[in-house]
Each structure stands twice: as structure tokens, then as C-alpha cells.
């Protein structure tokens, strides 16, 4: 987890701090404030970059450049588009690339909103096939597909697939590949370097890290597929507000520091949980004995801030959550304040009633581990 020099000529911490900043101008701020504009001065022909607020905004531009520098450092011919939420970004890829009669492959163990997406795709006459993330099972249903959707690590089960292998197989069959990179972040893995056509993520999570911004993005290689994504954003109007975009860009400056702290602490928490007899189904790709570790280690540079496990019963899980003092009982993940939840309360995830998704924050590692272990002890009474 060192800040080693990476592709693009700078270390990841340096890149995160300076990503997307404009050239210095005397007396101007290093990061310009948000531009609140629905329209721009536009005499004559509309040949400039900014015409109308639904199409482009200077604050988006800075953020899109920043995300692009993290997702594809040193690469030319890559575009990034920001959206109002992660689901807006996901929808933009799926609905801009697929037509009636097409086939798409989704993970059967992915984000809980994917069943809703599936129902909408099928209503449009698109065939949806599903297979689990683990074991590269999606390979078995690729024939004839137009698009393969990968979620690695999967949410909430934290399974990992061999992205390179799946990409090569999909491309050999003429399919595009999109990877949901939310759990990994660009500092954990870079899907475009693994061959994917799109890297899609919810910036609401660890990318921005403070639990105060809804945001999504798509990064992809320049060309018709990304042109179609841009067109979809324009048609649907799923655009972020300037303030959200500015807050996101500001937050990226601390990304490497947050990710390193959270990932190292997550490993400590997972190691502590491994010794608890009441814990079953423990998953964290950074554990040497995790079923996905070997694959994850080949394609990930960091293993994320989320640990998942199950307690024996729903009641035990609820008592555990109630006993935590440094961990908020809340959904989502990736924030500087640790959160945990019993995922079964939402429905839609094929998990046991006592399944816990724990998002590790930036608290002192020893304090957090002690709090988790104390809560396990108290919940047993």
C-alpha cells in the first residue's frame, strides 16, 4: 500500500491531490469554485465548450478530468462523464448500449438495485442472463451477448472474478464489457487497464468518502460507445449539481490517504473476526485465505474498505449493531466514519438473516477493532 510511482509519471497520492486542477493563474484559486449556470453567453454560432447547463459545466469538466486521471493515468483517448448518482451512471451504460433483441449478462450476486434494472431491461425486450461473480461463472452465459456487466468485488458478498479473462472472452464474442468499480475505487483497480470498455462507479461511496454527496461516473475509451453514454445523459438529464461536483473534486485530494488507512484497518478487522467462533462466511479479498485472494491479488492494488460476515441469527446481528459505539448503523459504505448494517433488512440480497456488511472508516485501527470485538462480546449476552 505504498505510494509508489505509477503509470502517468506520478505517485497515486500526488495524482489524487492534483488531479483535474487547471493551470495556475495569478490571483485565481487553485480549485475554482462551483459554477452555477443554466446558460452561458453565446453570441454567434455555438462553437465553444459551454452552451447550456444540461450539456456541460466547467465544474464537471475539472472533476471529469480528475476521475479520468485516476482511472486511466497516462492514457490518451479516454473520456469521463459524471452523473447525479451511481445508478444514473449504471443506467446510462446499460440503456445507451442495448436495444430490443440484445442480450446482456449481469451478475446474479451484484448490487441490490440490479433486479430492478433487469425488470426494466426485459420490459424493453432485452434478454437478461445472470451468473455469480465467483469462479468466473459469467463465462458460461456469454455466447451471443452484446454487453457483459461485471461487479468485482461484488456487493455485498465480496466475490472477485478474473476481469482480464472475462474481458478477453467477451471481446472474442463481440461483446462490450463494463466493470462496476465502486468497491475497489481507481486506487484499488483500474478496469480499463484490465481491458474493459467502461469503468462505472458510484462516487457517493469511497471516492468522495464523507457521506455527503450523491454522484456517479463512467470512464471509457473515446468512440461511439461513450458518445452514446453522453447522448443518454443529455436526453435523461441525469446530471450532478455544480456544488456536488465541486465537493467531490475537493474530496478526491484526500483519496489516497483515506483509502490506505481504511484498507489497512479493514484487514485488521477481518483478521480479528477470523478468530471469532460466532462469525461465519467471513469475506475480505485481502485475507490470504479468502477464496478470492489469489485472483484479487493479481488485479487489485488495494482490497477495499468493506468486510462482510454473518452472525448466527437476525437477533444476534441486531444486538451486535446496537452495541457498536464507533460504527454507525447505516447503509452505503466507503465513508471516513465506519458504518455497518444487516443487509437482510432490505431484501433483494441472497444473504443470511444475520449477514453484516461492515464499512471500515478512518478511525484509529486499534479503537475500531476493540469496538467490534466488544460489541460481539456484549451481543452474546
XYZ file of C-alpha atoms in Angstrom:
381
model
C 0.000 0.000 0.000
C 2.902 2.337 -0.553
C 2.549 5.459 -2.680
C 4.719 4.104 -5.443
C 5.129 5.836 -8.765
C 2.551 4.502 -11.202
C 1.605 4.861 -14.847
C 1.322 8.517 -15.736
C 4.595 9.607 -14.111
C 3.454 10.418 -10.557
C 2.602 8.606 -7.357
C -1.035 7.959 -6.571
C -1.103 10.413 -3.683
C 0.397 13.153 -5.827
C -2.049 12.396 -8.602
C -5.055 12.444 -6.271
C -4.045 15.788 -4.774
C -3.509 17.458 -8.156
C -5.933 15.604 -10.424
C -8.060 17.792 -12.646
C -6.701 21.120 -11.427
C -6.482 23.896 -14.038
C -3.234 25.611 -14.923
C -2.269 28.167 -12.255
C -3.453 31.722 -12.868
C -2.251 34.576 -10.696
C -4.829 35.582 -8.073
C -7.153 32.709 -9.044
C -7.954 29.823 -6.650
C -6.146 26.532 -7.185
C -9.531 24.763 -7.355
C -12.113 27.149 -8.831
C -15.416 27.330 -7.026
C -18.581 25.745 -8.408
C -20.067 27.385 -11.481
C -23.812 27.839 -11.017
C -25.092 28.483 -14.504
C -28.038 27.219 -16.513
C -26.862 29.095 -19.596
C -23.751 30.887 -20.843
C -23.085 33.917 -23.049
C -23.393 32.541 -26.549
C -23.186 35.107 -29.369
C -22.980 33.745 -32.897
C -22.507 30.070 -33.589
C -22.328 27.668 -30.576
C -18.743 26.556 -31.127
C -17.375 26.800 -27.573
C -17.327 24.167 -24.822
C -20.171 25.564 -22.695
C -23.599 26.351 -24.083
C -26.278 25.037 -21.752
C -26.177 23.686 -18.196
C -27.607 20.263 -19.019
C -24.814 19.578 -21.515
C -21.598 20.818 -19.908
C -20.374 22.751 -16.908
C -16.823 23.915 -16.068
C -17.049 22.338 -12.599
C -17.925 18.992 -14.148
C -15.005 19.355 -16.530
C -12.474 19.661 -13.704
C -13.989 16.675 -11.888
C -14.168 14.552 -15.039
C -10.523 15.230 -15.755
C -9.643 14.294 -12.184
C -11.512 10.988 -12.304
C -10.034 10.212 -15.715
C -6.513 10.777 -14.388
C -7.187 8.255 -11.616
C -8.998 5.642 -13.700
C -6.662 5.786 -16.712
C -3.422 7.611 -15.815
C -1.223 8.357 -18.780
C -3.767 7.043 -21.283
C -4.975 9.090 -24.228
C -8.343 8.632 -25.845
C -10.282 8.174 -22.606
C -13.395 10.133 -21.612
C -15.130 10.504 -18.249
C -18.707 11.648 -17.688
C -20.176 12.445 -14.269
C -23.767 11.766 -13.260
C -26.201 12.583 -10.485
C -25.758 9.178 -8.823
C -24.159 5.794 -9.252
C -27.433 4.356 -10.544
C -27.634 7.141 -13.117
C -24.172 6.134 -14.326
C -25.075 2.420 -14.399
C -28.313 3.111 -16.262
C -26.540 5.301 -18.798
C -24.292 2.459 -19.932
C -26.958 -0.228 -19.981
C -29.663 1.761 -21.721
C -27.383 3.551 -24.164
C -25.715 0.364 -25.416
C -28.620 -2.114 -25.511
C -31.525 -2.397 -27.925
C -34.576 -4.636 -28.211
C -33.386 -8.128 -29.078
C -29.950 -7.695 -27.479
C -28.641 -9.865 -24.657
C -26.870 -8.616 -21.532
C -25.084 -10.641 -18.848
C -25.419 -9.350 -15.273
C -24.020 -10.732 -12.004
C -26.604 -12.650 -10.004
C -24.929 -11.512 -6.760
C -24.483 -7.838 -7.580
C -25.879 -4.612 -6.180
C -29.448 -4.956 -4.936
C -30.860 -2.484 -7.487
C -29.821 -4.730 -10.390
C -33.054 -6.803 -10.192
C -34.979 -3.569 -10.761
C -32.744 -2.830 -13.729
C -33.316 -6.347 -15.034
C -37.076 -5.910 -14.950
C -36.811 -2.684 -16.932
C -34.438 -4.192 -19.492
C -36.761 -7.136 -20.012
C -39.692 -4.764 -20.422
C -37.775 -3.272 -23.358
C -37.343 -6.678 -24.964
C -33.735 -7.222 -23.875
C -32.713 -10.716 -22.774
C -31.011 -10.738 -19.363
C -28.794 -13.636 -18.284
C -27.225 -13.863 -14.850
C -24.452 -15.855 -13.192
C -22.456 -15.425 -9.971
C -19.272 -13.372 -9.815
C -17.159 -16.081 -8.194
C -15.463 -18.715 -10.280
C -15.814 -16.565 -13.414
C -19.263 -18.137 -13.819
C -20.405 -15.440 -16.232
C -18.201 -17.089 -18.865
C -20.816 -19.800 -19.219
C -23.574 -17.452 -20.427
C -21.632 -15.090 -22.709
C -22.472 -16.501 -26.134
C -24.489 -14.012 -28.159
C -24.320 -11.249 -25.559
C -23.993 -7.599 -26.542
C -22.766 -6.442 -23.111
C -21.163 -8.100 -20.089
C -21.618 -6.339 -16.742
C -19.020 -7.233 -14.096
C -19.118 -6.281 -10.429
C -15.805 -7.155 -8.788
C -15.605 -7.217 -5.830
C -19.326 -7.944 -5.676
C -21.581 -6.088 -3.283
C -22.213 -7.255 -0.600
C -20.656 -10.730 -0.864
C -17.149 -9.552 -1.888
C -16.569 -12.233 -4.505
C -13.970 -11.474 -7.174
C -13.687 -12.633 -10.777
C -10.768 -12.615 -13.193
C -11.567 -9.437 -15.093
C -8.895 -9.943 -17.761
C -10.146 -13.439 -18.512
C -13.763 -12.342 -18.761
C -12.900 -9.334 -20.909
C -10.917 -11.440 -23.367
C -13.743 -13.953 -23.640
C -16.380 -11.246 -24.080
C -14.409 -9.340 -26.700
C -13.781 -12.569 -28.618
C -17.569 -12.895 -28.848
C -18.061 -9.272 -29.890
C -19.414 -8.072 -26.542
C -18.621 -4.868 -24.704
C -17.581 -5.047 -21.049
C -18.475 -2.698 -18.200
C -16.992 -3.083 -14.712
C -18.611 -1.639 -11.615
C -15.533 -0.314 -9.811
C -17.315 1.168 -6.799
C -15.938 -1.124 -4.098
C -12.377 -1.086 -5.424
C -12.074 2.603 -6.420
C -9.459 3.611 -9.020
C -6.776 3.139 -6.365
C -7.799 -0.476 -5.915
C -8.034 -1.483 -9.557
C -8.261 0.146 -12.983
C -10.689 -1.784 -15.200
C -9.621 -0.088 -18.447
C -6.072 -1.342 -17.902
C -7.583 -4.815 -17.493
C -9.207 -4.432 -20.924
C -12.719 -3.281 -20.037
C -14.575 -0.789 -22.222
C -16.214 1.047 -19.315
C -15.371 1.645 -15.672
C -18.516 2.669 -13.823
C -18.839 3.682 -10.193
C -20.870 5.357 -7.535
C -18.816 8.331 -6.419
C -21.144 8.522 -3.420
C -19.017 5.889 -1.721
C -15.264 5.857 -1.052
C -14.297 8.130 -3.946
C -15.756 11.138 -2.114
C -15.724 9.458 1.289
C -17.710 11.801 3.512
C -21.279 10.599 3.078
C -22.494 13.984 1.864
C -22.530 13.694 -1.943
C -24.575 11.630 -4.400
C -22.546 11.144 -7.574
C -21.708 8.635 -10.292
C -19.350 8.427 -13.237
C -18.492 6.471 -16.357
C -14.960 6.325 -17.754
C -14.454 4.719 -21.142
C -12.439 4.757 -24.316
C -13.338 7.536 -26.716
C -15.615 6.438 -29.515
C -19.233 5.648 -30.300
C -19.978 3.758 -27.063
C -19.004 6.768 -24.922
C -20.721 9.133 -27.373
C -23.888 7.129 -26.769
C -23.424 7.430 -22.997
C -23.036 11.204 -23.347
C -26.163 11.344 -25.514
C -28.090 9.357 -22.893
C -27.041 11.788 -20.165
C -28.273 14.690 -22.296
C -31.610 13.018 -23.039
C -32.319 11.891 -19.478
C -30.767 14.903 -17.771
C -29.147 12.770 -15.056
C -26.586 15.454 -14.262
C -24.876 16.352 -10.986
C -25.287 19.746 -9.401
C -22.241 22.036 -9.544
C -21.906 22.022 -5.756
C -21.874 18.209 -5.640
C -19.268 18.100 -8.392
C -17.093 20.629 -6.581
C -17.380 18.779 -3.260
C -16.430 15.543 -4.992
C -13.337 17.088 -6.581
C -12.292 18.600 -3.273
C -12.671 15.211 -1.575
C -10.551 13.367 -4.138
C -7.487 15.205 -2.834
C -7.530 13.003 0.287
C -8.483 9.786 -1.519
C -5.135 8.042 -1.255
C -4.757 8.830 2.452
C -8.290 7.665 3.206
C -8.068 4.512 1.106
C -4.745 3.434 2.573
C -5.976 3.923 6.140
C -9.321 2.262 5.525
C -7.909 -0.721 3.641
C -5.210 -1.450 6.210
C -7.739 -1.210 9.043
C -10.218 -3.391 7.159
C -7.598 -6.119 7.005
C -7.035 -5.815 10.765
C -10.776 -6.062 11.412
C -11.071 -9.099 9.146
C -8.157 -10.796 10.880
C -9.746 -10.168 14.274
C -13.099 -11.537 13.103
C -11.436 -14.672 11.735
C -10.795 -15.876 15.296
C -14.389 -15.463 16.494
C -16.400 -18.706 16.691
C -19.754 -16.957 16.210
C -18.637 -15.447 12.881
C -19.270 -17.408 9.691
C -18.901 -16.621 5.988
C -16.193 -14.031 6.608
C -15.094 -12.391 3.358
C -12.362 -9.860 2.673
C -10.257 -10.215 -0.501
C -7.147 -9.066 1.360
C -7.122 -12.091 3.654
C -4.589 -14.635 2.441
C -7.095 -17.447 2.943
C -10.066 -15.683 1.338
C -11.422 -17.733 -1.604
C -10.866 -14.764 -3.940
C -7.473 -13.651 -2.675
C -5.283 -15.121 -5.419
C -7.373 -13.624 -8.215
C -7.753 -10.321 -6.363
C -4.012 -10.056 -5.755
C -3.340 -10.329 -9.494
C -5.595 -7.443 -10.474
C -6.077 -5.271 -7.381
C -3.582 -2.974 -5.691
C -5.771 -2.471 -2.616
C -8.593 -4.677 -1.384
C -11.222 -2.217 -0.260
C -12.743 -0.998 2.967
C -15.671 -3.434 3.268
C -15.705 -6.631 5.322
C -18.682 -8.989 5.242
C -19.631 -11.789 7.615
C -22.632 -13.462 9.223
C -23.725 -13.896 12.810
C -25.857 -16.892 13.821
C -29.246 -15.163 13.904
C -31.013 -11.971 12.974
C -31.426 -11.117 16.649
C -27.707 -11.574 17.325
C -26.849 -9.326 14.391
C -29.237 -6.624 15.617
C -27.756 -6.773 19.130
C -24.252 -6.527 17.680
C -25.149 -3.426 15.678
C -26.805 -1.829 18.698
C -23.702 -2.382 20.839
C -21.276 -0.695 18.435
C -20.102 2.723 19.600
C -17.708 3.787 16.837
C -19.707 2.291 13.965
C -22.955 3.874 12.785
C -25.868 1.652 11.807
C -26.320 2.997 8.281
C -26.389 1.858 4.690
C -23.833 2.702 1.983
C -20.094 2.347 2.512
C -16.728 3.995 1.994
C -17.053 6.934 4.374
C -14.481 8.189 6.867
C -16.892 7.177 9.658
C -17.367 3.437 9.919
C -20.826 2.069 9.190
C -22.448 -1.361 9.349
C -25.823 -2.825 8.587
C -27.762 -6.054 8.493
C -28.245 -6.381 4.752
C -31.228 -8.677 5.039
C -33.401 -5.797 6.218
C -33.629 -4.505 2.633
C -34.464 -7.708 0.826
C -33.023 -8.362 -2.613
C -29.671 -9.740 -1.437
C -29.325 -13.521 -1.198
C -27.709 -13.400 2.238
C -28.459 -14.948 5.654
C -30.615 -13.001 8.107
C -27.536 -12.381 10.268
C -25.363 -11.093 7.405
C -23.403 -7.927 8.231
C -21.743 -5.558 5.781
C -19.162 -3.529 7.691
C -17.597 -0.474 6.064
C -14.344 0.466 7.763
C -13.681 4.160 8.230
C -10.676 6.229 9.223
C -10.838 5.770 12.985
C -7.748 4.548 14.828
C -7.438 0.874 13.924
C -6.979 -0.310 17.498
C -10.072 1.587 18.628
C -12.198 0.174 15.853
C -11.079 -3.430 16.337
C -11.678 -3.131 20.076
C -15.165 -1.737 19.493
C -16.107 -4.549 17.110
C -14.834 -7.248 19.466
C -16.531 -5.652 22.487
C -19.820 -5.451 20.586
C -19.542 -9.132 19.692
C -18.986 -9.988 23.338
C -21.883 -7.836 24.544
C -24.241 -9.152 21.873
C -23.743 -12.714 23.118
C -25.365 -11.934 26.483
